[in-house]
Coordinates of C-alpha atoms and ligand atoms in Angstrom, one line a residue:
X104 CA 72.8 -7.2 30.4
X105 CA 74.7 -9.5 32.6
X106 CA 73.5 -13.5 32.9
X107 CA 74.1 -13.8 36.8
X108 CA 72.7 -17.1 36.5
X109 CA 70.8 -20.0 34.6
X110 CA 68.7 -22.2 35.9
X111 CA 66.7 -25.1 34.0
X112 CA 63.3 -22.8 33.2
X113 CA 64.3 -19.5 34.4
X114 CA 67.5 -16.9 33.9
X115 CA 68.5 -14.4 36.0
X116 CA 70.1 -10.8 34.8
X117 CA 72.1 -8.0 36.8
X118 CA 71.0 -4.4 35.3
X119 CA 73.5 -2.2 37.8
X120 CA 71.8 -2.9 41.1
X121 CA 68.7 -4.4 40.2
X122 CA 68.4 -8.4 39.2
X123 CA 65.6 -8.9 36.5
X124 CA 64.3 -12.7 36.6
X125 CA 62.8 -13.8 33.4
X126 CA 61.4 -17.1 33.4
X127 CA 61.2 -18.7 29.9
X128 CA 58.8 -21.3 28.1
X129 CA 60.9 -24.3 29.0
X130 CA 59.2 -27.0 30.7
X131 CA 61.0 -29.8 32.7
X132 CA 59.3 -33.6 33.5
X133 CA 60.8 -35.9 35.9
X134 CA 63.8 -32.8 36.6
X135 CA 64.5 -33.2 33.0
X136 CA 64.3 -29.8 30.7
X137 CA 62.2 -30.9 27.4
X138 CA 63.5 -29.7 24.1
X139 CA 59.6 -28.0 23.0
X140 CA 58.7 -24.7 24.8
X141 CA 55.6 -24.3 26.0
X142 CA 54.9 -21.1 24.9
X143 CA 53.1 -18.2 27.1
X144 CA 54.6 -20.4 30.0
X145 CA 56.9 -18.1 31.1
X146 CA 54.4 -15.1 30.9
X147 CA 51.4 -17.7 33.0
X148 CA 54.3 -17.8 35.9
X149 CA 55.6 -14.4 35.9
X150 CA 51.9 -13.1 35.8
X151 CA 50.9 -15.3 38.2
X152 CA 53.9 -14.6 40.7
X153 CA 53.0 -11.1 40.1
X154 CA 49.6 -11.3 41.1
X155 CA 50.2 -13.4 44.5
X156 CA 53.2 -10.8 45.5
X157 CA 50.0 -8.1 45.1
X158 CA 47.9 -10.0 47.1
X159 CA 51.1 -10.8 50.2
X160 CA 51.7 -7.4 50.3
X161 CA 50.0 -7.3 54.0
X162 CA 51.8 -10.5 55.3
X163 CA 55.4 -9.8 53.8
X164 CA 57.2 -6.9 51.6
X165 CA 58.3 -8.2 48.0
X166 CA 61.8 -8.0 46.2
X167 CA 59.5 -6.3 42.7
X168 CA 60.1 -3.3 41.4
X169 CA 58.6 -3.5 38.3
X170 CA 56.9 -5.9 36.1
X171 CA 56.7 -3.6 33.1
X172 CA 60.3 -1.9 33.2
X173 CA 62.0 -4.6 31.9
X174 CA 64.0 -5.3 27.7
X175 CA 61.1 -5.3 25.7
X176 CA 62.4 -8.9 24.4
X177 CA 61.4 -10.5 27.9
X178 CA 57.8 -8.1 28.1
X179 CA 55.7 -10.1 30.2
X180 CA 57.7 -12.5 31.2
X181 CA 60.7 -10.7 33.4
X182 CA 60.7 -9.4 36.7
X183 CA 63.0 -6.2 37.8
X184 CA 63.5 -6.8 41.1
X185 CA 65.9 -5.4 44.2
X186 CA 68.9 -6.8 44.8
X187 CA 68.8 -9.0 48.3
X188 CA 71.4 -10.9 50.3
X189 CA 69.4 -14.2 49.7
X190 CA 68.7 -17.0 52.8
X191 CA 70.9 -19.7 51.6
X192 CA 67.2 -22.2 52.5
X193 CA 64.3 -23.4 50.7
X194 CA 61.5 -22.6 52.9
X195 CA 58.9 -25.1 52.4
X196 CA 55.5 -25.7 53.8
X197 CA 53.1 -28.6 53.3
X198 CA 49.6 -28.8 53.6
X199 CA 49.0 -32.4 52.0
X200 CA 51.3 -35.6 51.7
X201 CA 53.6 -35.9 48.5
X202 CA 57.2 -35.7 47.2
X203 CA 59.5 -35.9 50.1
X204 CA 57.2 -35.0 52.7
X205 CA 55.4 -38.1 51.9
X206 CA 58.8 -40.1 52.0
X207 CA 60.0 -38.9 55.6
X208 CA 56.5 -39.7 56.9
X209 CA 56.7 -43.1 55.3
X210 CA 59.9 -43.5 57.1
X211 CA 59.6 -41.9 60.6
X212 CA 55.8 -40.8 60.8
X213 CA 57.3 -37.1 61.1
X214 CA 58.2 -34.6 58.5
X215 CA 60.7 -32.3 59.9
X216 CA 60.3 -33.4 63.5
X217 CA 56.8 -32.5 63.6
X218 CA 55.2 -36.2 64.7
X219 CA 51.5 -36.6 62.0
X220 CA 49.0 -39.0 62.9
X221 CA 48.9 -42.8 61.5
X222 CA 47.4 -43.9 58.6
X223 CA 47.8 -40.7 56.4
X224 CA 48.8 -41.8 53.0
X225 CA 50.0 -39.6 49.7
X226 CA 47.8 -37.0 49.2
X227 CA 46.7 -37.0 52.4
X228 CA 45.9 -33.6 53.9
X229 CA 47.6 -32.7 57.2
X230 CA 46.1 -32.0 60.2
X231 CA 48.2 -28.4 59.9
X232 CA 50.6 -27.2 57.3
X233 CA 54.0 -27.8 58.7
X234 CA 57.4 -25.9 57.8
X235 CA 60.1 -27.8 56.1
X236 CA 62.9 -25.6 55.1
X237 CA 65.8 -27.7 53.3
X238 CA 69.3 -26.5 52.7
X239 CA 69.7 -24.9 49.2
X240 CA 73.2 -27.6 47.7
X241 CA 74.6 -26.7 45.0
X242 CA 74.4 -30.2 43.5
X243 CA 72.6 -33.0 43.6
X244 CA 69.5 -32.9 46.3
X245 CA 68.5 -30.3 48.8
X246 CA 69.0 -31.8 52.5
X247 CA 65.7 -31.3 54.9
X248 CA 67.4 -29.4 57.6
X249 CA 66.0 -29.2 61.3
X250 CA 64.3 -25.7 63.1
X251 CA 68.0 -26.1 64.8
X252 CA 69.9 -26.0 62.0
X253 CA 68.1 -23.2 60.8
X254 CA 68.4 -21.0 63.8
X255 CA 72.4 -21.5 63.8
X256 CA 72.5 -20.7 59.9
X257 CA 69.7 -17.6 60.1
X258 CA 69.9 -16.5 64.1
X259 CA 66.5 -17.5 66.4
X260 CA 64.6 -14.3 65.4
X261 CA 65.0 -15.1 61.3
X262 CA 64.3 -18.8 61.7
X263 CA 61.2 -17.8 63.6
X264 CA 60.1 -15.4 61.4
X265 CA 60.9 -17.7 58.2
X266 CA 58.4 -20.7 59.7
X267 CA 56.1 -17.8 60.6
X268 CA 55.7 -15.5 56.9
X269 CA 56.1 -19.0 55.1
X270 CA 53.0 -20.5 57.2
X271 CA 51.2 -17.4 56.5
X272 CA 52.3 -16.6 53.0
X273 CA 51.0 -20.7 52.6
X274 CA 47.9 -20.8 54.2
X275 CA 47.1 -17.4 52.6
X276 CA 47.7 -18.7 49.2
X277 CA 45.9 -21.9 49.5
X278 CA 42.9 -20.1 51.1
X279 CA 42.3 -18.0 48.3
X280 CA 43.0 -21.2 45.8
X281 CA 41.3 -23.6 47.4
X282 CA 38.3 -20.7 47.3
X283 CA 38.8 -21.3 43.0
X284 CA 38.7 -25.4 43.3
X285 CA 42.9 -25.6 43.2
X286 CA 44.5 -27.3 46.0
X287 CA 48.2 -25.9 46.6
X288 CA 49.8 -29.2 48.4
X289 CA 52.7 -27.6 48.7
X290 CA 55.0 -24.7 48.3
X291 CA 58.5 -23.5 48.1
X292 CA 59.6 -19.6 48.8
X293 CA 62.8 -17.7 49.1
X294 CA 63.6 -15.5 51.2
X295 CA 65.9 -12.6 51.1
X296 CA 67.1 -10.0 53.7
X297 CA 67.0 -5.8 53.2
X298 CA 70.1 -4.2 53.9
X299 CA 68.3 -3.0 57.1
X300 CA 67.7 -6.6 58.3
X301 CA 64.3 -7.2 57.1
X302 CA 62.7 -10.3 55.8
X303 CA 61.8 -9.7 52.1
X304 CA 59.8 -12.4 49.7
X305 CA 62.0 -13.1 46.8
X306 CA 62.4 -15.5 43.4
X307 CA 58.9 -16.7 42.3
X308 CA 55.9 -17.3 44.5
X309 CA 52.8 -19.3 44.1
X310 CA 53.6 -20.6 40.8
X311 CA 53.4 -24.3 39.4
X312 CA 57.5 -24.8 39.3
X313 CA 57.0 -23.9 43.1
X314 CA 54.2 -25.5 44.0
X315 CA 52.2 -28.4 43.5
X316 CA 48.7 -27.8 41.8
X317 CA 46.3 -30.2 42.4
X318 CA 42.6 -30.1 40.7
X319 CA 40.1 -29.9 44.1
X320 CA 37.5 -31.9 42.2
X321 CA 40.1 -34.4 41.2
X322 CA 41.5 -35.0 44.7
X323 CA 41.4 -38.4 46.4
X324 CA 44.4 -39.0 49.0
X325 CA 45.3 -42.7 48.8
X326 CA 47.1 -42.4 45.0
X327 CA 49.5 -40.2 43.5
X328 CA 47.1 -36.7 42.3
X329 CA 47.2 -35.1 39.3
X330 CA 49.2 -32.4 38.2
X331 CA 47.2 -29.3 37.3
X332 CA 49.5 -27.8 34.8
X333 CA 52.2 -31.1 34.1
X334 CA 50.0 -34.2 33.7
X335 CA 49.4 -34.2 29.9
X336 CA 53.1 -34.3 29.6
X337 CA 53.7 -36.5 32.1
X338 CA 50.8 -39.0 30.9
X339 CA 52.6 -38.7 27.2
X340 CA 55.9 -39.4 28.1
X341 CA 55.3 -42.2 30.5
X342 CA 53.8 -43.8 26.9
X343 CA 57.4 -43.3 25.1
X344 CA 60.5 -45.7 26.0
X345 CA 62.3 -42.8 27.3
X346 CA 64.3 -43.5 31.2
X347 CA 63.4 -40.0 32.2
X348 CA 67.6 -39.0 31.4
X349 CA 68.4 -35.9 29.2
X350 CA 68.2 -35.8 26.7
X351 CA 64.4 -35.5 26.9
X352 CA 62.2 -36.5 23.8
X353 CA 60.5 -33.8 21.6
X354 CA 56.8 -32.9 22.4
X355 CA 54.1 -33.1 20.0
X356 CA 51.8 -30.0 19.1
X357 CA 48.7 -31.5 20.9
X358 CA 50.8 -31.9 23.6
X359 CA 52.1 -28.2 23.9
X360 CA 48.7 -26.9 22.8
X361 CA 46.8 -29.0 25.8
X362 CA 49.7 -28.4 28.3
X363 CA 49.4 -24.5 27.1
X364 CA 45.9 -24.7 28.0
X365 CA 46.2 -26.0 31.2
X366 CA 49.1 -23.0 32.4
X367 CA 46.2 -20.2 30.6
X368 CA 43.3 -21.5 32.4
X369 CA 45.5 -22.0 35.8
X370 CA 46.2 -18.1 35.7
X371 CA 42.5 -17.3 34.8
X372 CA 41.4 -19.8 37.4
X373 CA 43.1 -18.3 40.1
X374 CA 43.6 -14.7 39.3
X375 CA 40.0 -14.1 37.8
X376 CA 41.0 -12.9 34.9
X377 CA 42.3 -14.3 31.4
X378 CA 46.2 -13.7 30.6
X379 CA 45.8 -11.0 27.7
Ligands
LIG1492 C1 67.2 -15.7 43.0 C2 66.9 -17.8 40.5 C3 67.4 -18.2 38.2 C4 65.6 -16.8 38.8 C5 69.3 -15.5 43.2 N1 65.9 -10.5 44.7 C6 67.0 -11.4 44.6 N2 68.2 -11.0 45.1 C7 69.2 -11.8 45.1 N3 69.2 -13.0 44.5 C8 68.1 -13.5 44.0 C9 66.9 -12.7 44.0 CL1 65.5 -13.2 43.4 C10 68.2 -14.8 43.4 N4 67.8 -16.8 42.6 C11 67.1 -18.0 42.0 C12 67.7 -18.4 39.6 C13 66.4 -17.4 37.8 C14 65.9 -17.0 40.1 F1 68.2 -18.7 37.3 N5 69.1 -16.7 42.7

């Protein structure tokens, strides 16, 4: 099969028309990609991404085609999915304060023009989620783009239907999680468009490396939260003398096994069921 592309945790395959998106057991920290798998990571996000496409299927169609016709090498872990002329934009929406949303709020008291309240701090949750699509560059950082930049990329009637299906596809999501004690702070989704014109879910959705996962009983806006699936790694490595550059330092069994753990019981959390 032909490698169309490889990111840092996840590779993506042409099989004739279809694309099949296998996401591996690599695990970044600080943007860096660690040297250890984690191993059933992979299988946790495609499983996961799987599940929450099933459960979207009334607020937006989905690029899958399969999750079991894929090279038996990548069973459990690939997706065969349709083909799509992608939405060159990250279409983002928060729920609670962190990562650049917090920054631009810091800054201006907005997040992409949308004016929030004083005295909200990281963590905080907003008064309503909020759309924040950013410009996808192919180096370095994604820009945050306005609803007007948007519209002269996408057309009016995409760009309104992006803020719309992402704000539902959101709220949705961290309904349903929030129901199973995991706060979704904030999520990323791609977008693709059917050769008809119509607005179809892509990539990954609902998953860790889109999202952040934050523990409801550990919650407390005012401080940086928690990562649900990252923190053990994060908590070790902040011990090492390593400046966050590649290359990034080996991890230790414990450390796989506990940051293994914490991607298993995530699925099981949220899905109901254990990962078999
Ligand atoms: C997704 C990505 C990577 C996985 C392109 N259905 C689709 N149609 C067209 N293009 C894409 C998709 Cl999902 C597409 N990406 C991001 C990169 C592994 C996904 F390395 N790029």
């Amino acid at each position: 099969m032909e490698l169309v592309y490889s990111g840092k945790v996840r590779d993506l395959y042409a099989d004739g028309d279809n694309l099949i998106l296998v996401a591996s057991d690599r695990v970044s920290v600080y943007d860096v990609v660690l040297p250890t798998p984690i191993p059933d990571k992979g299988r946790v996000l495609t499983q996961l991404s799987l599940w929450w496409f099933g459960q979207l299927t009334d607020v937006v169609a989905n690029h899958v085609i399969s999750g079991t016709d894929v090279p038996a090498q990548w069973a459990g872990r690939a997706i065969r999915c349709r083909r799509l002329r992608m939405v060159p934009v990250e279409c983002i929406a928060r729920g609670y304060l962190a990562g650049l949303g917090l920054v631009s709020y810091n800054e201006t008291g907005t997040i992409s023009g949308v004016r929030l309240p004083p005295g909200l701090g990281e963590g905080s949750r907003l008064p309503e989620p909020v759309f924040t699509p950013t410009t996808k560059a192919a180096a370095g950082h994604d820009e945050p783009m306005t609803f007007a930049e948007l519209t002269s990329l996408t057309g009016a009637e995409v760009a309104a239907e992006l803020e719309r299906v992402t704000l539902e596809v959101y709220r949705r999501g961290a309904e349903l999680a929030g129901s199973r004690g995991v706060v979704i702070a904030d999520t990323k989704l791609e977008f693709g468009l059917d050769p008809d014109g119509s607005l179809v879910l892509a990539d990954e959705v609902l998953t860790p490396d889109s999202s952040r996962f934050w523990l409801a009983s550990e919650w407390q806006p005012g401080r940086p939260q928690r990562s649900l699936d990252k923190q053990f790694l994060r908590d070790w490595s902040s011990g090492l003398e390593w400046d966050r550059k590649p290359p990034g330092p080996a991890i230790p069994p414990e450390i796989v096994a506990a940051t293994r753990e914490r991607y298993l019981e995530l699925y099981a959390r949220l899905t109901g069921s254990e990962l078999g």
